[in-house]
Coordinates of C-alpha atoms in Angstrom, one line a residue:
M88 CA -64.3 51.8 -57.9
K89 CA -62.1 48.9 -58.7
Q90 CA -58.9 50.9 -58.0
V91 CA -60.3 51.9 -54.4
L92 CA -60.9 48.2 -53.8
A93 CA -57.5 47.3 -55.0
I94 CA -55.8 49.9 -52.7
I95 CA -57.9 48.7 -49.6
T96 CA -57.0 45.1 -50.2
L97 CA -53.2 46.1 -50.4
L98 CA -53.5 47.9 -47.3
F99 CA -55.2 45.0 -45.4
L100 CA -52.3 42.7 -46.7
I101 CA -49.6 45.1 -45.5
I102 CA -51.1 45.5 -41.9
S103 CA -51.6 41.6 -41.7
C104 CA -47.9 41.2 -42.5
N105 CA -46.9 43.8 -40.0
K106 CA -48.8 42.1 -37.3
T107 CA -47.3 38.7 -38.2
T108 CA -43.8 40.2 -38.0
D109 CA -44.2 41.8 -34.8
K110 CA -45.3 38.6 -33.1
I111 CA -43.2 38.1 -29.8
E112 CA -41.2 34.7 -29.9
P113 CA -41.6 32.6 -26.8
K114 CA -38.7 32.5 -24.5
I115 CA -36.5 29.3 -24.3
T116 CA -35.8 28.5 -20.7
K117 CA -32.6 26.6 -20.4
P118 CA -32.8 23.7 -17.8
K119 CA -30.8 24.3 -14.6
P120 CA -27.6 22.1 -14.7
V121 CA -27.8 19.1 -12.5
K122 CA -25.2 19.0 -9.7
I123 CA -24.6 15.4 -8.4
E124 CA -22.0 15.0 -5.6
F125 CA -21.1 11.9 -3.6
G126 CA -24.0 10.1 -5.5
F127 CA -26.7 12.6 -4.6
N128 CA -28.6 15.2 -6.5
Y129 CA -28.1 18.3 -4.8
A130 CA -31.4 19.8 -6.2
D131 CA -33.3 17.3 -3.9
Y132 CA -31.8 18.8 -0.8
N133 CA -30.8 21.9 1.3
V134 CA -27.0 21.6 1.2
I135 CA -24.5 22.8 3.7
N136 CA -20.7 22.6 3.1
D137 CA -18.4 23.3 6.1
T138 CA -15.2 22.1 7.8
I139 CA -14.7 20.4 11.2
E140 CA -13.8 23.2 13.7
K141 CA -11.5 22.7 16.7
G142 CA -13.4 21.0 19.5
Q143 CA -16.3 19.9 17.2
T144 CA -17.4 16.3 17.2
F145 CA -19.7 14.1 15.1
G146 CA -22.3 14.4 17.9
S147 CA -22.0 18.0 18.2
I148 CA -22.5 18.7 14.6
I149 CA -25.6 16.6 14.2
Q150 CA -27.0 17.8 17.5
G151 CA -26.9 21.2 15.9
Q152 CA -29.4 19.8 13.3
N153 CA -32.2 19.2 16.1
I154 CA -31.2 15.6 16.9
G155 CA -31.2 14.9 20.5
N156 CA -28.7 13.2 22.8
K157 CA -30.3 9.7 22.7
Q158 CA -30.6 9.8 19.0
V159 CA -27.1 10.7 18.5
Y160 CA -26.0 7.7 20.7
S161 CA -28.3 5.4 18.7
I162 CA -26.8 6.6 15.5
V163 CA -23.3 6.2 16.7
E164 CA -24.1 2.6 17.8
Q165 CA -25.8 1.7 14.6
I166 CA -22.9 2.8 12.4
K167 CA -19.9 2.0 14.6
D168 CA -18.8 -1.1 12.6
S169 CA -18.5 1.0 9.4
F170 CA -17.5 4.4 10.8
N171 CA -15.7 5.4 14.0
V172 CA -17.0 8.9 14.7
R173 CA -13.9 9.5 16.8
N174 CA -11.8 9.5 13.6
I175 CA -13.1 12.8 12.4
R176 CA -10.4 15.3 12.4
Y177 CA -10.0 19.2 12.6
H178 CA -10.2 21.1 9.5
K179 CA -11.5 18.3 7.2
P180 CA -14.5 19.1 5.1
Y181 CA -18.0 17.8 5.6
T182 CA -21.4 18.2 3.9
L183 CA -25.0 18.2 5.3
L184 CA -27.9 17.1 3.1
R185 CA -31.2 18.4 4.7
S186 CA -34.7 17.8 3.6
K187 CA -36.5 20.6 1.7
N188 CA -39.8 20.4 3.7
K189 CA -40.7 22.5 6.6
T190 CA -38.8 20.4 9.3
N191 CA -35.6 20.7 7.2
D192 CA -34.4 17.3 8.8
L193 CA -30.9 16.1 8.4
Q194 CA -30.9 13.2 5.8
V195 CA -27.2 12.6 5.1
F196 CA -23.8 13.5 6.7
I197 CA -20.7 13.2 4.5
Y198 CA -17.2 13.3 5.8
Q199 CA -14.2 13.6 3.7
P200 CA -10.9 12.5 5.5
D201 CA -8.8 13.0 2.3
A202 CA -9.0 14.2 -1.4
L203 CA -9.9 10.7 -2.5
S204 CA -12.3 9.2 -0.3
Y205 CA -15.5 10.0 1.7
Y206 CA -17.8 8.5 4.3
V207 CA -21.5 8.7 3.9
I208 CA -23.8 8.4 7.1
D209 CA -27.3 7.8 5.7
L210 CA -30.1 8.8 8.2
R211 CA -33.0 8.6 5.8
D212 CA -34.3 5.4 7.1
S213 CA -35.1 4.3 10.8
V214 CA -31.7 2.6 11.1
A215 CA -28.7 4.8 10.3
K216 CA -26.3 3.3 7.6
A217 CA -22.6 4.2 6.9
Y218 CA -20.3 3.3 4.2
K219 CA -17.0 4.4 2.6
K220 CA -16.6 5.5 -1.1
V221 CA -13.6 6.4 -3.2
K222 CA -13.9 9.1 -5.9
P223 CA -13.1 8.0 -9.5
V224 CA -9.4 8.6 -10.5
T225 CA -8.1 9.2 -13.9
L226 CA -4.6 8.8 -14.8
K227 CA -3.1 11.3 -17.5
R228 CA 0.3 10.8 -19.1
K229 CA 2.5 13.9 -19.1
I230 CA 5.9 14.4 -20.8
I231 CA 8.1 17.4 -19.9
G232 CA 11.8 18.3 -20.6
G233 CA 14.2 20.6 -22.1
I234 CA 16.8 22.8 -20.4
L235 CA 17.1 23.2 -16.5
K236 CA 16.5 26.9 -15.9
N237 CA 16.9 26.7 -12.1
S238 CA 16.7 23.9 -9.4
L239 CA 14.8 20.7 -10.0
S240 CA 12.0 21.6 -7.7
G241 CA 11.8 25.1 -9.4
T242 CA 11.8 23.6 -12.9
L243 CA 8.8 21.2 -11.9
G244 CA 7.1 24.1 -10.3
N245 CA 7.3 26.0 -13.5
E246 CA 5.7 23.0 -15.3
S247 CA 2.8 22.8 -12.7
V248 CA 4.0 19.5 -11.4
E249 CA 4.0 18.8 -7.7
T250 CA 7.5 19.4 -6.2
A251 CA 7.2 16.2 -4.2
L252 CA 8.3 14.5 -7.6
A253 CA 11.7 16.2 -7.2
S254 CA 12.2 14.2 -3.9
R255 CA 11.2 11.0 -5.7
I256 CA 13.7 11.7 -8.6
T257 CA 16.5 12.4 -6.2
K258 CA 16.0 9.1 -4.4
I259 CA 16.0 7.3 -7.8
F260 CA 19.3 9.0 -9.1
A261 CA 20.8 9.3 -5.6
W262 CA 23.7 6.7 -6.5
S263 CA 24.3 8.2 -10.0
I264 CA 23.8 12.0 -9.8
D265 CA 24.9 14.7 -7.3
F266 CA 22.0 17.0 -7.6
F267 CA 24.0 19.9 -6.2
K268 CA 26.1 19.8 -9.3
L269 CA 23.3 20.0 -11.9
K270 CA 23.8 23.2 -13.8
K271 CA 21.5 25.6 -15.5
G272 CA 21.5 24.7 -19.1
D273 CA 21.8 20.8 -18.5
R274 CA 19.0 18.9 -20.3
Y275 CA 16.4 16.6 -18.7
G276 CA 13.4 14.7 -19.6
L277 CA 10.5 13.2 -17.6
I278 CA 7.7 10.8 -18.6
F279 CA 5.1 10.2 -15.7
K280 CA 1.4 9.7 -15.1
E281 CA -0.7 12.2 -12.9
R282 CA -3.8 11.6 -10.8
F283 CA -7.0 13.6 -11.4
I284 CA -9.9 13.2 -9.2
N285 CA -13.2 13.2 -11.1
D286 CA -11.1 13.7 -14.2
S287 CA -10.5 17.3 -13.3
I288 CA -9.0 17.9 -9.8
Y289 CA -5.2 17.3 -9.8
N290 CA -4.0 15.0 -7.1
G291 CA -0.3 14.6 -7.8
V292 CA 2.1 12.1 -9.5
E293 CA 1.1 8.4 -9.6
E294 CA 4.3 6.9 -11.2
L295 CA 7.5 7.8 -13.1
E296 CA 7.7 5.9 -16.4
A297 CA 11.1 7.1 -17.5
A298 CA 13.6 10.0 -16.9
F299 CA 17.0 11.4 -18.0
F300 CA 19.3 14.0 -16.8
E301 CA 22.5 15.4 -18.4
Y302 CA 25.2 15.1 -15.7
K303 CA 28.8 16.2 -16.2
G304 CA 28.3 15.9 -19.9
K305 CA 26.8 12.5 -19.8
I306 CA 23.2 11.3 -20.2
V307 CA 21.9 9.3 -17.3
Y308 CA 18.7 7.4 -17.8
A309 CA 16.3 5.8 -15.3
F310 CA 13.7 3.1 -16.2
P311 CA 11.6 1.2 -13.7
F312 CA 11.5 -2.5 -14.0
E313 CA 10.1 -5.5 -12.1
Q314 CA 12.3 -8.6 -12.5
D315 CA 9.9 -10.8 -10.6
T316 CA 6.4 -9.9 -11.7
T317 CA 4.8 -11.5 -8.7
S318 CA 6.7 -9.5 -6.1
G319 CA 5.7 -6.0 -7.0
K320 CA 9.2 -4.8 -6.3
I321 CA 10.5 -2.1 -8.8
E322 CA 14.1 -1.2 -9.2
Y323 CA 15.6 1.5 -11.7
Y324 CA 18.1 0.7 -14.4
D325 CA 19.9 2.7 -17.1
D326 CA 19.5 2.3 -20.8
E327 CA 21.9 -0.7 -20.8
G328 CA 20.1 -2.5 -17.9
K329 CA 22.7 -1.5 -15.3
T330 CA 21.3 -0.9 -11.9
L331 CA 21.4 2.8 -10.6
K332 CA 22.0 1.6 -7.2
N333 CA 25.5 1.6 -6.0
L334 CA 27.2 0.5 -2.8
F335 CA 27.4 4.2 -1.8
L336 CA 25.1 7.2 -2.1
K337 CA 26.7 10.3 -3.6
T338 CA 26.1 12.5 -0.7
P339 CA 24.8 12.2 3.1
I340 CA 22.6 15.3 2.7
K341 CA 19.8 16.1 0.1
F342 CA 19.8 19.4 -1.5
S343 CA 22.9 21.0 0.0
R344 CA 26.1 22.7 -1.2
I345 CA 29.7 21.8 -0.9
T346 CA 31.7 24.4 1.1
S347 CA 35.0 22.8 1.4
R348 CA 36.6 19.9 -0.3
F349 CA 39.3 17.2 0.6
T350 CA 42.8 18.8 0.4
S351 CA 46.1 18.5 1.8
N352 CA 46.5 22.1 2.6
R353 CA 43.5 24.4 3.7
F354 CA 43.4 27.5 5.8
H355 CA 41.3 26.5 8.7
P356 CA 38.5 28.9 9.4
V357 CA 38.5 28.5 13.2
Q358 CA 42.0 27.8 14.0
H359 CA 43.5 30.2 11.3
T360 CA 46.2 27.8 10.3
W361 CA 47.0 25.9 7.1
K362 CA 46.4 22.1 7.6
A363 CA 45.0 19.1 5.7
H364 CA 41.1 18.8 5.4
K365 CA 40.5 15.2 5.0
G366 CA 36.8 15.4 4.2
T367 CA 34.0 17.1 2.2
D368 CA 31.9 19.8 3.8
Y369 CA 28.2 20.0 3.1
A370 CA 26.5 23.1 4.4
A371 CA 22.8 22.8 5.4
P372 CA 20.4 24.2 8.0
T373 CA 20.7 22.9 11.6
G374 CA 18.5 19.9 12.0
T375 CA 18.8 18.7 8.5
P376 CA 18.8 14.8 8.4
I377 CA 22.2 13.3 7.8
S378 CA 22.0 9.9 6.0
T379 CA 24.6 7.0 6.1
T380 CA 25.8 6.7 2.5
A381 CA 25.8 2.8 2.6
A382 CA 24.7 0.0 5.0
G383 CA 26.9 -1.1 7.8
I384 CA 27.5 -1.2 11.5
V385 CA 27.9 1.9 13.6
E386 CA 31.5 1.6 14.7
T387 CA 31.8 4.7 17.0
T388 CA 29.7 7.6 18.2
G389 CA 30.9 10.3 20.4
Y390 CA 32.1 14.0 20.9
T391 CA 35.6 15.6 20.6
A392 CA 36.5 19.3 20.7
G393 CA 37.4 19.3 17.0
N394 CA 34.8 17.0 15.5
G395 CA 31.9 17.8 17.8
N396 CA 29.2 15.1 17.8
F397 CA 30.1 12.4 15.3
V398 CA 29.2 9.0 14.0
K399 CA 31.6 6.5 12.2
V400 CA 30.1 3.6 10.2
K401 CA 32.1 0.5 9.1
H402 CA 30.6 -0.8 5.8
N403 CA 32.9 -3.8 5.1
G404 CA 36.3 -4.9 5.3
T405 CA 37.4 -2.1 2.9
Y406 CA 35.2 0.8 3.4
S407 CA 34.2 3.1 6.4
T408 CA 32.6 6.6 6.6
Q409 CA 32.4 9.3 9.3
Y410 CA 30.0 12.1 9.8
L411 CA 31.0 15.2 12.0
H412 CA 29.6 18.4 13.7
M413 CA 26.1 16.8 14.4
S414 CA 23.7 18.8 16.6
R415 CA 22.2 15.4 17.6
I416 CA 23.3 11.8 17.2
L417 CA 20.4 9.3 16.5
V418 CA 22.2 6.0 16.4
K419 CA 24.2 3.9 18.9
R420 CA 27.4 2.1 18.8
G421 CA 27.0 -1.5 17.3
Q422 CA 23.6 -0.7 15.6
R423 CA 23.1 -1.9 12.2
V424 CA 22.1 0.7 9.7
T425 CA 20.7 0.7 6.1
Q426 CA 21.7 2.9 3.3
G427 CA 20.0 6.1 3.4
Q428 CA 19.0 5.8 7.1
T429 CA 19.1 9.0 9.1
I430 CA 21.9 8.7 11.7
G431 CA 22.0 12.3 12.9
L432 CA 21.0 15.9 12.5
V433 CA 23.1 18.8 10.9
G434 CA 24.8 21.1 13.5
S435 CA 27.9 23.1 14.2
T436 CA 29.5 21.4 17.2
G437 CA 33.2 21.2 17.5
L438 CA 35.4 23.5 15.5
A439 CA 32.8 24.8 13.1
T440 CA 31.8 28.3 11.8
G441 CA 28.3 27.2 10.9
P442 CA 26.0 24.3 10.4
H443 CA 27.3 21.6 8.2
V444 CA 28.4 17.9 8.0
C445 CA 32.1 17.0 7.4
Y446 CA 31.8 13.7 5.5
R447 CA 35.0 11.6 5.7
F448 CA 35.8 8.5 3.8
W449 CA 38.2 5.6 4.5
K450 CA 39.4 2.8 2.0
N451 CA 41.6 0.1 3.5
G452 CA 42.2 2.3 6.6
V453 CA 43.5 5.4 4.7
Q454 CA 41.3 8.6 4.4
V455 CA 40.6 9.4 0.7
D456 CA 38.6 11.9 -1.3
A457 CA 35.0 10.4 -1.7
L458 CA 34.3 12.6 -4.7
K459 CA 37.2 11.0 -6.8
L460 CA 36.6 7.4 -6.0
N461 CA 35.2 4.9 -8.5
L462 CA 33.0 3.0 -6.1
P463 CA 31.5 -0.4 -6.9
T464 CA 28.1 -0.7 -8.3
G465 CA 25.2 -3.0 -7.8
E466 CA 24.1 -5.9 -10.0
S467 CA 22.8 -5.4 -13.6
L468 CA 20.2 -7.3 -15.6
T469 CA 21.2 -10.5 -17.3
G470 CA 19.6 -13.1 -19.5
R471 CA 15.9 -13.1 -20.2
N472 CA 15.4 -10.2 -17.8
R473 CA 17.7 -8.1 -19.7
E474 CA 16.1 -8.9 -23.1
R475 CA 12.5 -8.1 -21.7
F476 CA 13.9 -4.9 -20.2
L477 CA 15.4 -3.7 -23.3
K478 CA 12.3 -4.4 -25.3
Q479 CA 10.2 -2.6 -22.6
I480 CA 12.2 0.5 -22.6
E481 CA 12.7 0.9 -26.3
P482 CA 9.7 3.1 -27.1
L483 CA 10.3 5.0 -23.8
K484 CA 13.9 5.8 -24.7
R485 CA 12.8 7.1 -28.1
E486 CA 10.3 9.5 -26.5
L487 CA 13.0 10.6 -23.9
D488 CA 15.5 11.3 -26.8
S489 CA 13.0 13.3 -28.8
I490 CA 12.3 15.4 -25.8
G491 CA 15.8 16.4 -25.2
N492 CA 16.9 16.3 -28.9
L493 CA 19.7 13.8 -28.0

């Protein structure tokens, strides 16, 4: 009998254990992520995201939310000092926040004129309010460098950097480097800061901290420096404190190529005779801006059968330059021009087989080869400014040198 009771007890325990083991664990429900945009919790509203279509206005958009003409006029009057409804533009994004009740009333209208800012038109009270906000921006430092594998723009694109930086760099080095002559295999290094909206959305390059390019076997550095800390004016200098600005730019056109050089004997492609070519030809598409390489006074503009439309600029008592074959002249005789100012557009007027500018250079009244001149440079840093500059760039130069293994 005792054995039977022991067996029954054992079976009872086994069954009890199995029941405990088979219990269903309660499901853990993860909370839904809270989405907050423009300072509003999206969970509290019915949200519509859209873009301004052609012909749409602020009034037509909110009228589509069961708001009558009189109410629209009242809203526009109430917010006119903070937001001009006429400023909304085609293809810009906007957001509608509507109530979650049966009436689904429009509560908030949000308009984004650009990636960084937005306007909020708050309709939740009896009096409408409007205000502007700017999204938080984070600056992140980035260092790239190595070997140029293609053009500067292509190299930056491969590094996921906006190609607009190429234009900025070209302007900084315009007096020191002819970017047409950079070769694959030349070294470079860049240190800069990029903007990120809400710490995640890329918004371009904020500032260039330092750079170098290998050019004709020489390393050319660029460091920004503010001599007068109250002026906000920044200039660029090399690693010795010498300004990168010269009296003349290297070329009259950005991103072009030389098709013919200064020579005493060249076979003319149109006249089919051997004759001197006293200029440098830069090929570029028709309409490309032509810049004066130095400040000065427009001495002559006009047209000849050989030169086509041309402009000649007198820079001082020593130097003059001329720009030929323009499709259009954009300056007048006697006009003062600044260095880098657009004075005309590339064309093929006169004796030309294709669109280009023939760039001619005079020194003391004699035409010379601009590519072989040692032209005067600008001022360099001295005294305390130079000491402060050298101290400031010391860590930056170390970083650049480590990038390119200089």
